[in-house]
């Protein structure tokens, strides 16, 4: 049975990291060797990704005594451990014969590192190329990410699913709100954005990654993503002008307000609706599932940039666009049962929200506005005095009863 020294472990890890770094940056190692304790920490982006604790299982002392050693790890329960990224996960105790964790055994160092520090496999790369060529997709690049044991695919996800069709950017977009929400805007001269993690459907930001690539499967992964994105804020807008459907869904059944924004200078992005009725999405999902059956895990690089602009196809009637904004100068509150961070952006005297690049062009008042004889003229007055907006029209949708 071959016997490995600690230095052989160090040399083998150095060779493995050389292969890893050719695909992904961010990996490094720390070595601790003070005689009795020998440890190698593999780090990813500054946080411990994997720890190897090495020990000699038995040896003879100079005076002829045999010393037998073992090692085990005790972990206290801490359900919030996922939050502290410097925790070593996983950690392995291994002796000079590659015996680990209750005397299971690796046959060689490659077998050990294939499990804990996997690297790119060219046969799997070829399988990926063949599978995606079947659906007419030429990949720009394929990289292997040791951290999540997945092959990362590089291509324009949105263009592929939309079959290379590009939409003309809109000039105006609408936001339907309750009267109470609009009154708060007038009183504070602010426009509130809530965190992307606290939308009505809290699972929405995980939708694309889960359904295409089976990521965010563990609750700890979802917890981390929720905290990571808590300071990304969103407002949802629609192409639908004075729409009965949108009044019912978001405008308090015609008792609220529709704000019409000039978005020519904004970076409003259309929602990518995906689901069973979208052929390209189904082709992509089937290709990934076929690779999963061969033990090849996939991640699409564009998911990170697209994930907040994707919804199920069952909501395509909303014709939604989104504006995102990031900030660390934020507050938090509770909406009924949901905790949310929020950011209030200033609205100037011309109805502009400079941080979003949008301007209030028009206000539409719902046909079911209560106390309309008093409330309508006061809304005209308040809207002009606070936002400098002179167009305050009645909705032409009057059949919302």
XYZ file of N, CA and C in Angstrom, residues 14 31 37 39 66 73 108 122 139 183 205 213 231 235 268-269 297 306-307 332 339 354 362 368 383 387 397 399:
84
model
N -1.019 21.502 -5.966
C -0.472 22.575 -6.793
C -0.691 22.277 -8.278
N -1.390 26.818 3.391
C -0.807 25.611 3.993
C -0.440 25.899 5.444
N -0.080 19.455 13.395
C -1.240 19.808 12.571
C -0.772 20.174 11.171
N -2.456 21.081 7.453
C -3.729 21.378 6.790
C -3.475 22.154 5.513
N 5.319 2.496 19.529
C 4.475 2.729 18.368
C 3.335 3.677 18.749
N -13.840 15.135 13.292
C -14.322 16.510 13.374
C -15.663 16.538 14.082
N -5.833 6.425 -5.116
C -4.695 7.285 -5.437
C -5.107 8.750 -5.264
N -12.353 16.523 -21.384
C -12.533 16.851 -22.799
C -13.605 15.992 -23.474
N -21.874 27.234 -29.445
C -21.457 27.860 -28.199
C -20.216 28.722 -28.420
N -50.469 58.828 -3.431
C -50.489 59.909 -2.445
C -49.177 59.963 -1.655
N -36.856 35.093 -8.794
C -35.459 35.302 -9.190
C -34.682 33.999 -9.306
N -31.179 24.709 -15.276
C -29.925 24.072 -14.860
C -29.970 23.418 -13.487
N -29.794 44.123 -1.991
C -29.680 45.537 -2.329
C -29.814 45.789 -3.833
N -38.315 48.090 -10.306
C -39.665 48.569 -10.579
C -40.135 47.901 -11.861
N -34.541 50.281 -19.585
C -35.630 49.340 -19.334
C -35.468 48.112 -20.224
N -35.531 46.938 -19.618
C -35.352 45.694 -20.378
C -36.648 44.891 -20.371
N -23.087 18.264 -15.539
C -23.862 19.375 -14.992
C -23.548 20.658 -15.753
N -29.530 37.604 -16.727
C -30.905 37.530 -17.223
C -31.920 37.148 -16.151
N -31.453 36.626 -15.029
C -32.357 35.985 -14.070
C -33.435 36.908 -13.524
N -35.206 49.238 5.509
C -35.983 48.000 5.476
C -37.299 48.196 6.218
N -40.615 40.636 4.929
C -39.578 41.630 5.205
C -38.976 42.076 3.873
N -34.002 61.034 -11.685
C -32.698 60.991 -12.365
C -31.967 59.661 -12.223
N -47.329 61.645 -18.018
C -48.792 61.763 -17.925
C -49.273 60.953 -16.734
N -62.850 54.477 -11.630
C -63.570 54.216 -10.381
C -62.978 54.971 -9.198
N -50.480 67.100 -8.486
C -49.564 66.541 -9.486
C -48.755 67.645 -10.155
N -44.889 67.665 -9.158
C -44.110 67.001 -10.201
C -44.028 67.802 -11.502
N -61.297 53.406 -19.625
C -61.792 52.066 -19.260
C -62.800 52.238 -18.132
N -65.469 49.847 -17.524
C -66.267 48.615 -17.314
C -65.552 47.645 -16.387
